[in-house]
Short mmCIF file of C-alpha atoms in Angstrom, two decimals:
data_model
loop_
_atom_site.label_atom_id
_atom_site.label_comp_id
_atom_site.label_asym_id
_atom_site.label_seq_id
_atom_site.Cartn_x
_atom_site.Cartn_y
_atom_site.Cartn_z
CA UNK A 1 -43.91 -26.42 -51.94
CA UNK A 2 -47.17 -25.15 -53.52
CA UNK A 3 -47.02 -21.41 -54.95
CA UNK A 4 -50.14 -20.78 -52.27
CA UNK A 5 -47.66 -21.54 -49.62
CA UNK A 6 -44.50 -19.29 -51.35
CA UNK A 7 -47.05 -16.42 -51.40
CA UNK A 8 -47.62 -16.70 -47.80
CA UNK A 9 -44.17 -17.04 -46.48
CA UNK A 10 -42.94 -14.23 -48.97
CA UNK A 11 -45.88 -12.14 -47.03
CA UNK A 12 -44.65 -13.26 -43.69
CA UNK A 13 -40.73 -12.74 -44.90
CA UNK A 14 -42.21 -9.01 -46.31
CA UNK A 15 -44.01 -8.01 -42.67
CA UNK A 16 -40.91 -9.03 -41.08
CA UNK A 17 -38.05 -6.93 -42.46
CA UNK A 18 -40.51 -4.27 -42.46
CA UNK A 19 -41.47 -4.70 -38.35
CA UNK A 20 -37.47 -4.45 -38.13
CA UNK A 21 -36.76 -1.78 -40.19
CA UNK A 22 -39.71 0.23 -38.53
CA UNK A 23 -38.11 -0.97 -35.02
CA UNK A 24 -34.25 0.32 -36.07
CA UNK A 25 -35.61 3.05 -37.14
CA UNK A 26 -37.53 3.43 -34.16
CA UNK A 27 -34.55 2.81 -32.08
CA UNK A 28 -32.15 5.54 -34.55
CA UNK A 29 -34.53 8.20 -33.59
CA UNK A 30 -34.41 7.52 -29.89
CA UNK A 31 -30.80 7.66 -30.12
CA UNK A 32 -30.54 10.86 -32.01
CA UNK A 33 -33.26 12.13 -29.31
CA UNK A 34 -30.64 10.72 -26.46
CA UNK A 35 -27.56 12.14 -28.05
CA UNK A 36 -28.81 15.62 -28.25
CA UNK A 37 -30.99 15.88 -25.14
CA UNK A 38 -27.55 14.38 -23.76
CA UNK A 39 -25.47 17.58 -25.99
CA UNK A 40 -27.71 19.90 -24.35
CA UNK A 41 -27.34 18.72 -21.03
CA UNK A 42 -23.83 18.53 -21.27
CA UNK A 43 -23.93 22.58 -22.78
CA UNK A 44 -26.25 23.39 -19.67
CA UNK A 45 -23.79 21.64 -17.35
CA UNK A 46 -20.89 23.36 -19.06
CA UNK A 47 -22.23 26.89 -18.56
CA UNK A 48 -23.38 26.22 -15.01
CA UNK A 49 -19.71 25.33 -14.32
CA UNK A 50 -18.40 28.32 -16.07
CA UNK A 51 -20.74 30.67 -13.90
CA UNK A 52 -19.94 29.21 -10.91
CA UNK A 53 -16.41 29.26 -11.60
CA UNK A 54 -16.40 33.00 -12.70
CA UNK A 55 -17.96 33.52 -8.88
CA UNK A 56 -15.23 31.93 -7.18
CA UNK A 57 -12.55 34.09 -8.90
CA UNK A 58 -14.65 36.86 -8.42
CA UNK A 59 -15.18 36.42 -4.50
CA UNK A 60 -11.29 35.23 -4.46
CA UNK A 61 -10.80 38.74 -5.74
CA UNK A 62 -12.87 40.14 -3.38
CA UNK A 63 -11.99 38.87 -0.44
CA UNK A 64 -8.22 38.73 -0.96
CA UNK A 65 -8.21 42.73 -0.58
CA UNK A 66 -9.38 42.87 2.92
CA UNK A 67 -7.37 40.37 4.46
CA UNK A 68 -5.25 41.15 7.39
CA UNK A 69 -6.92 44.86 7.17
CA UNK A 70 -7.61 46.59 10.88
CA UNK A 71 -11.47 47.78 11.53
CA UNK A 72 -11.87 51.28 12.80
CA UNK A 73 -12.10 50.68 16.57
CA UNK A 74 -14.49 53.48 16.47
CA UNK A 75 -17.06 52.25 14.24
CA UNK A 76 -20.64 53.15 16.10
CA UNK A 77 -22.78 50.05 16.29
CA UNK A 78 -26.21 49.91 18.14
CA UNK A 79 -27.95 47.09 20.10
CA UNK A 80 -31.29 45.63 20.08
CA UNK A 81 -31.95 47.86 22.78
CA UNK A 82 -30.96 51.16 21.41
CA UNK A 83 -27.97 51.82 22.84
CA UNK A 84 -24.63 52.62 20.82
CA UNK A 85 -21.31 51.33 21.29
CA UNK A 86 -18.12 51.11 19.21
CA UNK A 87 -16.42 47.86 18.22
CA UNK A 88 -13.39 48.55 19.96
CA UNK A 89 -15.37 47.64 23.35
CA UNK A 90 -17.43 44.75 21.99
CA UNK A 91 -14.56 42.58 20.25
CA UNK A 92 -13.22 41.64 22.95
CA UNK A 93 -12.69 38.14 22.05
CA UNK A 94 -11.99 36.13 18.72
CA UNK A 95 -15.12 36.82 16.97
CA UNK A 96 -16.74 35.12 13.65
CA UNK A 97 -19.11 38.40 12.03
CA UNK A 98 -21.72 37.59 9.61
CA UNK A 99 -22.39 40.72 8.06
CA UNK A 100 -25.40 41.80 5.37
CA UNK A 101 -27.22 44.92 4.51
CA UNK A 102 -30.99 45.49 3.55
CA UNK A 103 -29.64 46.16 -0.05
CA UNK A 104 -28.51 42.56 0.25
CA UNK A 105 -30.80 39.72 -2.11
CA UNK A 106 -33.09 38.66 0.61
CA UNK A 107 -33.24 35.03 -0.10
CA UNK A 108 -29.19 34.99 -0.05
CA UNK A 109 -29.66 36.64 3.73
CA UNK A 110 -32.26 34.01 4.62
CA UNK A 111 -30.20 31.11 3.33
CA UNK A 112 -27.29 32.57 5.67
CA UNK A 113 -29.92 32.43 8.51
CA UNK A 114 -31.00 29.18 8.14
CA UNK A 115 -26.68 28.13 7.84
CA UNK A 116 -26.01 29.73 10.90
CA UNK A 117 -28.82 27.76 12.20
CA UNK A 118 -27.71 24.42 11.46
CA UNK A 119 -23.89 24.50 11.74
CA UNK A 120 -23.11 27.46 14.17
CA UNK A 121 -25.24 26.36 17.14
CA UNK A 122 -22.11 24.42 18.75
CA UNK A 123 -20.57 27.88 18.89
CA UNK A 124 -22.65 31.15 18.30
CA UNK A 125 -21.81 32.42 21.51
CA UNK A 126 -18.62 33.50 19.07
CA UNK A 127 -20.71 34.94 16.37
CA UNK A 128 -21.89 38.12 15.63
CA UNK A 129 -24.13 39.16 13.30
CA UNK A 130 -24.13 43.10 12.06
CA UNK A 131 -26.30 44.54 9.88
CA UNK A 132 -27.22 47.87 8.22
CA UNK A 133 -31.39 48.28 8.78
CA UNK A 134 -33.00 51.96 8.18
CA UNK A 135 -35.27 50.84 11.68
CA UNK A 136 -34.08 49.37 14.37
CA UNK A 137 -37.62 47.31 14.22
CA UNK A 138 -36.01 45.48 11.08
CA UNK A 139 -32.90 44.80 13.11
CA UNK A 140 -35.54 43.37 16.36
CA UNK A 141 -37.28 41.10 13.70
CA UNK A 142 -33.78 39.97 11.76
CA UNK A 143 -33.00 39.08 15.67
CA UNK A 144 -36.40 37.49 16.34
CA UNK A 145 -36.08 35.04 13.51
CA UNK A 146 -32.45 33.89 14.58
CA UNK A 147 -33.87 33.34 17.66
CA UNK A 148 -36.60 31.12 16.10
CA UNK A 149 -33.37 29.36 14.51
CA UNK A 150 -31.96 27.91 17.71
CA UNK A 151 -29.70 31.08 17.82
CA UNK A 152 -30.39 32.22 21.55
CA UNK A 153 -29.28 35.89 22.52
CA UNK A 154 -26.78 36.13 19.44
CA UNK A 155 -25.13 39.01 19.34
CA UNK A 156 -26.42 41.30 16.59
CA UNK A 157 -26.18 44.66 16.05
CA UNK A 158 -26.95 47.82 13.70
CA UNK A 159 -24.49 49.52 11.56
CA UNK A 160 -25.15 52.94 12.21
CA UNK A 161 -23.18 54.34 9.53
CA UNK A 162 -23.86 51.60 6.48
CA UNK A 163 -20.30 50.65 6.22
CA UNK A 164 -17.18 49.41 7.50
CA UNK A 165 -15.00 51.12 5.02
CA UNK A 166 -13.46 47.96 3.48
CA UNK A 167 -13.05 46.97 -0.40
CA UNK A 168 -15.46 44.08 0.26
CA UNK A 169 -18.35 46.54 0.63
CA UNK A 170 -18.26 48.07 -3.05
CA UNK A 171 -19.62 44.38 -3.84
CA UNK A 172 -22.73 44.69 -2.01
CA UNK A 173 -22.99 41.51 -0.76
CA UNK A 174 -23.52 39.56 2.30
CA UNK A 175 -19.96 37.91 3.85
CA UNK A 176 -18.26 36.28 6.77
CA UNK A 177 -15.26 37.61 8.56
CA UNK A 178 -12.62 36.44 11.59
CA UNK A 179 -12.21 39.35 13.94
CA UNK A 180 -9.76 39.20 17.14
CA UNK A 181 -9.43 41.87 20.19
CA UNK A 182 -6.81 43.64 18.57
CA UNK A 183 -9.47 43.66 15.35
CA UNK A 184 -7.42 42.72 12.56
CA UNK A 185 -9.84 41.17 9.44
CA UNK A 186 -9.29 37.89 8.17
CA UNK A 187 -10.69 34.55 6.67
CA UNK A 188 -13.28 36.95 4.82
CA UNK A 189 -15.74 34.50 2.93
CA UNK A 190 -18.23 35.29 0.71
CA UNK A 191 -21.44 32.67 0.54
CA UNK A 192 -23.33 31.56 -2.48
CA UNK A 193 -26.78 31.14 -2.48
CA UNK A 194 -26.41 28.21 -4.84
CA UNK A 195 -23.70 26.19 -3.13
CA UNK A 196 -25.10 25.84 0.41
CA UNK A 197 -22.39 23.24 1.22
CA UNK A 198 -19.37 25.89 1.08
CA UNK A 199 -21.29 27.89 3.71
CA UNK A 200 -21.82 24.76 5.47
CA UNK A 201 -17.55 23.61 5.30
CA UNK A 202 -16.53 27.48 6.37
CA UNK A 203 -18.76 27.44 9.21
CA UNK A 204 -17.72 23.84 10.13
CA UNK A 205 -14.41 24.65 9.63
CA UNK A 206 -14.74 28.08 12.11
CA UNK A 207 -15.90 26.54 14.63
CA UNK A 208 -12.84 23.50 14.77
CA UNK A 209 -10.19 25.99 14.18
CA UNK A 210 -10.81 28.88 15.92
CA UNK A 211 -13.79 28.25 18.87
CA UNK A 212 -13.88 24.74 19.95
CA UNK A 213 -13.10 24.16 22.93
CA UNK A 214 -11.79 20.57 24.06
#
């Protein structure tokens, strides 16, 4: 072997290692890039959890305190129409309430609206929905768009006095309820924007439990 021929495989032997060290070290900085976009995720996925988690303690919390309570049979509620009544001559059945305020976060109110849309139309003859509005316009348009959901002459009405005097209330917060005639409170719920599928297994789970009918 002639020493023009060493040169050029030494060359060739030289461009090689250095193609493969460029390429591992190509390769090490993809994994560092993997491992800590992967550390971050994880950290991102770890906080998400802990949020969520601290919201289902807190609405365990919440709505552990009003269960089995009795509403005031007297509570003044008015119709789409005007007219006042008390709740002690509208529940006169089992009942699922859906109640909200306009203090509520809008978008959590609208999410509830679209819910009730998709999973309570087998049984929203059952349902009311009760809300506290400064105009009764505002309760006519809350009505209007249920309507627009497939929810035909659901019951809704106006709190006249903001409140229900529960512990749920202090929350501020939109929630569900189980009412029967002799209005005792139960199966209170409270719905997360951000886990549409809970709303979706409490309605679900109304409706075969309490107002389907075989």
């Amino acid at each position: 072997m002639n020493k023009r021929t060493c040169t050029i495989l030494f060359v060739v032997f030289l461009v090689v290692n250095i193609l493969i060290l460029l390429r591992f070290k190509t390769i090490n900085n993809d994994l560092t890039i993997s491992a800590s976009t992967h550390k971050e995720n994880l950290i991102k996925c770890e906080e998400q959890f802990t949020s969520i988690e601290k919201l289902y303690q807190n609405n365990i919390i919440a709505t552990k305190e009003n269960e089995n309570l009795y509403l005031n049979g007297q509570t003044k509620l008015m119709t789409i129409e005007g007219d006042t009544v008390l709740t002690k001559d509208i529940f006169k059945d089992d009942k699922l309430i859906f109640i909200y305020s306009l203090l509520n976060c809008r978008n959590c109110i609208d999410a509830e609206f679209e819910n009730l849309g998709k999973f309570a139309k087998g049984f929203y003859k059952n349902v009311v929905v009760i809300t506290y509005q400064e105009r009764l316009r505002d309760l006519i348009m809350d009505y209007t768009e249920l309507q627009k959901l497939g929810l035909d002459n659901i019951e809704m009405y106006l709190l006249i006095d903001n409140q229900l005097n529960i512990p749920i209330e202090k929350h501020n917060i939109p929630y569900y309820f189980h009412i029967n005639p002799d209005l005792k409170m139960n199966n209170f719920f409270i719905p997360l924007k951000e886990q549409p599928k809970l709303s979706e297994y409490y309605l679900k789970y109304s409706h075969k439990n309490y107002f389907y009918k075989k």
